[in-house]
PDB file of C-alpha atoms in Angstrom:
ATOM      1  CA  UNK A  12      -0.081  -0.024   0.057  1.00 93.00           C
ATOM      2  CA  UNK A  13       2.113   3.689  -0.787  1.00 95.00           C
ATOM      3  CA  UNK A  14       0.064   6.864  -0.488  1.00 97.00           C
ATOM      4  CA  UNK A  15       0.880   9.871  -2.032  1.00 95.00           C
ATOM      5  CA  UNK A  16       0.245  13.221  -0.912  1.00 94.00           C
ATOM      6  CA  UNK A  17      -0.139  16.808  -2.559  1.00 92.00           C
ATOM      7  CA  UNK A  18      -1.378  20.050  -2.267  1.00 95.00           C
ATOM      8  CA  UNK A  19       1.442  21.711  -0.037  1.00 94.00           C
ATOM      9  CA  UNK A  20       3.137  24.617  -0.941  1.00 97.00           C
ATOM     10  CA  UNK A  21       3.494  28.606   0.067  1.00 97.00           C
ATOM     11  CA  UNK A  22       0.339  30.990   1.658  1.00 98.00           C
ATOM     12  CA  UNK A  23       0.530  33.684   2.994  1.00 98.00           C
ATOM     13  CA  UNK A  24      -0.947  33.797   6.873  1.00 98.00           C
ATOM     14  CA  UNK A  25      -4.390  34.199   6.528  1.00 98.00           C
ATOM     15  CA  UNK A  26      -4.877  31.773   3.199  1.00 98.00           C
ATOM     16  CA  UNK A  27      -6.516  28.630   2.767  1.00 98.00           C
ATOM     17  CA  UNK A  28      -4.505  25.174   1.222  1.00 98.00           C
ATOM     18  CA  UNK A  29      -6.581  21.549   0.410  1.00 98.00           C
ATOM     19  CA  UNK A  30      -3.718  18.512   0.785  1.00 98.00           C
ATOM     20  CA  UNK A  31      -4.685  15.670   0.024  1.00 98.00           C
ATOM     21  CA  UNK A  32      -3.872  12.074   0.227  1.00 97.00           C
ATOM     22  CA  UNK A  33      -4.993   9.217  -2.034  1.00 97.00           C
ATOM     23  CA  UNK A  34      -3.951   5.393  -1.157  1.00 96.00           C
ATOM     24  CA  UNK A  35      -3.387   2.513  -3.581  1.00 95.00           C
ATOM     25  CA  UNK A  36      -2.367  -0.929  -3.655  1.00 93.00           C
ATOM     26  CA  UNK A  37      -4.074  -4.512  -3.916  1.00 90.00           C
ATOM     27  CA  UNK A  38      -5.914  -6.441  -1.284  1.00 91.00           C
ATOM     28  CA  UNK A  39      -6.759  -3.791   1.042  1.00 93.00           C
ATOM     29  CA  UNK A  40      -8.991  -1.699   3.616  1.00 93.00           C
ATOM     30  CA  UNK A  41      -8.462   1.941   5.039  1.00 94.00           C
ATOM     31  CA  UNK A  42      -9.187   1.318   8.894  1.00 94.00           C
ATOM     32  CA  UNK A  43      -8.551   4.846   9.402  1.00 96.00           C
ATOM     33  CA  UNK A  44      -6.441   8.423   7.808  1.00 97.00           C
ATOM     34  CA  UNK A  45      -4.923  11.844   9.502  1.00 97.00           C
ATOM     35  CA  UNK A  46      -2.717  14.553   8.411  1.00 98.00           C
ATOM     36  CA  UNK A  47       1.008  14.764  10.532  1.00 98.00           C
ATOM     37  CA  UNK A  48       3.289  17.982  10.239  1.00 98.00           C
ATOM     38  CA  UNK A  49       6.992  18.450  11.210  1.00 98.00           C
ATOM     39  CA  UNK A  50       7.424  22.364  11.645  1.00 97.00           C
ATOM     40  CA  UNK A  51      11.519  22.352  11.123  1.00 96.00           C
ATOM     41  CA  UNK A  52      13.701  21.731  13.601  1.00 96.00           C
ATOM     42  CA  UNK A  53      10.628  20.036  16.355  1.00 97.00           C
ATOM     43  CA  UNK A  54       9.396  16.806  16.108  1.00 98.00           C
ATOM     44  CA  UNK A  55       6.715  14.727  14.356  1.00 98.00           C
ATOM     45  CA  UNK A  56       2.867  15.960  16.039  1.00 98.00           C
ATOM     46  CA  UNK A  57       0.090  14.781  15.385  1.00 98.00           C
ATOM     47  CA  UNK A  58      -2.746  16.977  13.073  1.00 98.00           C
ATOM     48  CA  UNK A  59      -5.940  14.871  12.768  1.00 98.00           C
ATOM     49  CA  UNK A  60      -7.170  11.800  12.584  1.00 98.00           C
ATOM     50  CA  UNK A  61     -10.899   9.812  10.746  1.00 97.00           C
ATOM     51  CA  UNK A  62     -11.206   6.692  10.549  1.00 95.00           C
ATOM     52  CA  UNK A  63     -13.520   4.777   7.797  1.00 92.00           C
ATOM     53  CA  UNK A  64     -17.005   5.326   9.869  1.00 93.00           C
ATOM     54  CA  UNK A  65     -16.122   9.064   9.712  1.00 94.00           C
ATOM     55  CA  UNK A  66     -15.283  10.673  13.162  1.00 97.00           C
ATOM     56  CA  UNK A  67     -12.098  12.096  13.710  1.00 98.00           C
ATOM     57  CA  UNK A  68      -9.739  14.360  15.944  1.00 98.00           C
ATOM     58  CA  UNK A  69      -7.637  17.384  15.627  1.00 98.00           C
ATOM     59  CA  UNK A  70      -4.953  18.707  17.854  1.00 98.00           C
ATOM     60  CA  UNK A  71      -5.981  21.813  19.023  1.00 98.00           C
ATOM     61  CA  UNK A  72      -3.646  23.770  18.085  1.00 98.00           C
ATOM     62  CA  UNK A  73      -5.622  23.330  14.534  1.00 98.00           C
ATOM     63  CA  UNK A  74      -9.301  23.627  15.755  1.00 98.00           C
ATOM     64  CA  UNK A  75     -11.896  25.586  13.800  1.00 98.00           C
ATOM     65  CA  UNK A  76      -9.134  25.742  11.395  1.00 98.00           C
ATOM     66  CA  UNK A  77      -8.635  22.566   9.676  1.00 98.00           C
ATOM     67  CA  UNK A  78     -11.551  20.224   8.626  1.00 98.00           C
ATOM     68  CA  UNK A  79     -10.624  16.372   7.035  1.00 98.00           C
ATOM     69  CA  UNK A  80     -12.709  14.372   5.684  1.00 97.00           C
ATOM     70  CA  UNK A  81     -12.783  11.853   3.356  1.00 96.00           C
ATOM     71  CA  UNK A  82     -13.698   9.990   0.700  1.00 94.00           C
ATOM     72  CA  UNK A  83     -13.841   5.765   0.977  1.00 91.00           C
ATOM     73  CA  UNK A  84     -14.430   4.449  -2.465  1.00 92.00           C
ATOM     74  CA  UNK A  85     -11.139   6.237  -3.519  1.00 94.00           C
ATOM     75  CA  UNK A  86      -9.236   5.550  -0.192  1.00 94.00           C
ATOM     76  CA  UNK A  87      -8.396   9.432  -0.233  1.00 96.00           C
ATOM     77  CA  UNK A  88      -8.356  11.675   2.323  1.00 97.00           C
ATOM     78  CA  UNK A  89      -9.015  15.326   2.402  1.00 98.00           C
ATOM     79  CA  UNK A  90      -7.142  18.671   4.508  1.00 98.00           C
ATOM     80  CA  UNK A  91      -8.459  21.982   3.751  1.00 98.00           C
ATOM     81  CA  UNK A  92      -6.767  23.880   5.850  1.00 98.00           C
ATOM     82  CA  UNK A  93      -8.216  27.855   7.051  1.00 98.00           C
ATOM     83  CA  UNK A  94      -7.258  30.908   8.235  1.00 98.00           C
ATOM     84  CA  UNK A  95      -3.399  29.814   8.196  1.00 98.00           C
ATOM     85  CA  UNK A  96      -0.424  31.053  11.056  1.00 98.00           C
ATOM     86  CA  UNK A  97       2.534  30.999  10.405  1.00 97.00           C
ATOM     87  CA  UNK A  98       3.258  28.579  12.908  1.00 97.00           C
ATOM     88  CA  UNK A  99       1.474  26.112  10.400  1.00 98.00           C
ATOM     89  CA  UNK A 100       3.974  25.640   8.161  1.00 98.00           C
ATOM     90  CA  UNK A 101       5.430  22.956   8.675  1.00 98.00           C
ATOM     91  CA  UNK A 102       6.205  18.963   6.277  1.00 98.00           C
ATOM     92  CA  UNK A 103       2.137  17.516   6.319  1.00 98.00           C
ATOM     93  CA  UNK A 104       2.400  13.802   5.977  1.00 98.00           C
ATOM     94  CA  UNK A 105       0.275  11.972   5.328  1.00 97.00           C
ATOM     95  CA  UNK A 106      -0.742   8.537   7.397  1.00 97.00           C
ATOM     96  CA  UNK A 107      -2.695   5.331   7.069  1.00 97.00           C
ATOM     97  CA  UNK A 108      -3.267   2.148   9.122  1.00 96.00           C
ATOM     98  CA  UNK A 109      -4.398  -0.589   6.738  1.00 94.00           C
ATOM     99  CA  UNK A 110      -5.699  -4.039   6.538  1.00 94.00           C
ATOM    100  CA  UNK A 111      -3.780  -6.030   4.830  1.00 90.00           C
ATOM    101  CA  UNK A 112      -5.147  -9.195   3.177  1.00 87.00           C
ATOM    102  CA  UNK A 113      -3.410 -11.536   4.871  1.00 84.00           C
ATOM    103  CA  UNK A 114      -1.146  -9.143   6.668  1.00 84.00           C
ATOM    104  CA  UNK A 115      -2.627  -7.957   9.534  1.00 90.00           C
ATOM    105  CA  UNK A 116      -3.249  -4.003  10.053  1.00 93.00           C
ATOM    106  CA  UNK A 117      -0.360  -1.850   8.584  1.00 94.00           C
ATOM    107  CA  UNK A 118       1.115   1.381   9.135  1.00 96.00           C
ATOM    108  CA  UNK A 119       2.222   3.652   6.083  1.00 97.00           C
ATOM    109  CA  UNK A 120       3.649   6.896   5.509  1.00 97.00           C
ATOM    110  CA  UNK A 121       3.288   9.418   2.850  1.00 96.00           C
ATOM    111  CA  UNK A 122       6.717  11.351   1.716  1.00 92.00           C
ATOM    112  CA  UNK A 123       5.562  14.558   3.123  1.00 93.00           C
ATOM    113  CA  UNK A 124       4.032  17.539   1.590  1.00 96.00           C
ATOM    114  CA  UNK A 125       5.726  21.237   2.308  1.00 97.00           C
ATOM    115  CA  UNK A 126       3.751  23.766   3.978  1.00 98.00           C
ATOM    116  CA  UNK A 127       4.919  27.429   4.350  1.00 98.00           C
ATOM    117  CA  UNK A 128       3.085  30.123   5.183  1.00 98.00           C
ATOM    118  CA  UNK A 129       4.234  33.569   5.704  1.00 97.00           C
ATOM    119  CA  UNK A 130       3.626  36.626   7.661  1.00 93.00           C
TER     120      UNK A 130
END
């Protein structure tokens, strides 16, 4: 199973970006997907997650500004980021917990997409 993320870029503070991440492969189903980020010089941190049933979880720092959503038919997760702040600058990583036939639960990471918010 592979994850392909896209949608990062440079945006001014107060602006918006939408990230997307698609899972591809064979003989798997999504258990949950999510986004993590790693700001410059800091550790990777949770941004938001969503289960296949639609339950969501957000970091306190993004609540009310970011929205995670998913399309089960397309095995794709989206992160709508509004009211962006310079402190949102980071490399954003897509993450998924998938169930692979004959393997069980597997954690997969995408390649990361860079988001830069200028002040």
